[in-house]
Coordinates of C-alpha atoms in Angstrom, one line a residue:
M4 CA 142.2 217.0 -7.4
A5 CA 143.8 214.8 -10.0
L6 CA 141.5 213.0 -12.4
F7 CA 143.8 210.1 -12.9
K8 CA 145.9 208.2 -10.4
K9 CA 149.5 207.8 -11.3
R10 CA 150.4 204.1 -11.3
A11 CA 153.9 203.0 -10.5
A12 CA 155.5 201.7 -13.7
G13 CA 157.1 198.4 -13.5
K14 CA 160.6 197.7 -14.6
P15 CA 161.5 194.6 -16.6
G16 CA 163.1 192.1 -14.3
E17 CA 161.4 193.3 -11.1
W18 CA 159.1 190.6 -9.6
Y19 CA 156.5 191.0 -6.9
Y20 CA 154.1 188.7 -5.0
C21 CA 150.6 190.1 -4.9
L22 CA 148.9 189.3 -1.6
E23 CA 145.5 190.1 -2.9
H24 CA 145.6 187.9 -6.1
K25 CA 148.1 185.4 -4.5
K26 CA 150.3 185.4 -7.6
V27 CA 153.6 186.5 -9.0
E28 CA 153.6 189.6 -11.1
E29 CA 156.3 191.3 -13.2
G30 CA 156.3 195.0 -12.2
P31 CA 154.2 196.6 -9.5
D32 CA 150.7 196.0 -11.0
C33 CA 149.0 196.2 -7.6
P34 CA 149.3 198.9 -4.8
A35 CA 152.3 198.6 -2.5
K36 CA 150.1 197.7 0.5
N37 CA 149.1 194.5 -1.4
R38 CA 152.5 193.2 -2.4
F39 CA 155.9 191.9 -1.4
G40 CA 159.0 192.8 -3.4
P41 CA 160.7 193.6 -5.6
Y42 CA 162.5 190.3 -6.1
A43 CA 165.3 189.7 -8.6
T44 CA 163.6 186.6 -10.1
R45 CA 160.2 185.1 -10.6
E46 CA 161.4 182.1 -8.5
E47 CA 162.2 184.3 -5.5
A48 CA 158.9 186.1 -5.7
S49 CA 157.1 182.7 -5.9
H50 CA 158.6 181.9 -2.5
A51 CA 157.6 185.2 -0.9
M52 CA 155.2 183.8 1.6
E53 CA 157.7 181.1 2.7
T54 CA 160.4 183.7 3.1
A55 CA 158.0 185.9 5.2
R56 CA 157.1 182.9 7.3
E57 CA 160.8 182.1 7.9
R58 CA 161.6 185.7 8.8
N59 CA 158.7 185.9 11.2
L60 CA 159.8 182.7 13.0
E61 CA 163.3 184.1 13.3
W62 CA 162.0 187.3 14.8
E63 CA 159.6 185.5 17.1
T64 CA 162.4 183.3 18.5
D65 CA 165.1 186.0 18.6
P66 CA 165.9 186.5 22.3
R67 CA 166.9 190.1 21.7
W68 CA 163.2 190.9 21.0
H69 CA 161.7 189.1 23.9
D70 CA 163.9 190.0 26.8
G71 CA 163.7 186.5 28.2
A72 CA 160.0 186.0 28.2
K73 CA 159.1 182.3 27.9
D74 CA 155.7 182.6 26.3
G75 CA 156.8 185.0 23.5
T76 CA 155.2 188.0 25.1
P77 CA 157.2 190.9 26.5
D78 CA 158.1 190.8 30.2
A79 CA 155.9 192.8 32.5
G80 CA 157.4 195.3 34.9
K81 CA 156.7 195.3 38.6
D82 CA 153.6 197.4 38.1
G83 CA 152.2 195.0 35.5
T84 CA 153.0 197.2 32.5
P85 CA 155.0 195.7 29.6
G86 CA 158.7 195.8 30.3

């Protein structure tokens, strides 16, 4: 078992948005599960939550993912199981 955990080294110019600390960071200071990125600029990283919100809305309203369901849930088959 390793005594020290290897941390990912950040590269100058790579920006991340940390979900835990709710702030922009240069280089991956926090674990991947807690961040969005990399982004090319600090500005892009600062809008990470807005970008995610917009992408989620696009996905939720994309008819290719919902097969025509009106309430946003997958259509159920004749036996009541999801479509």
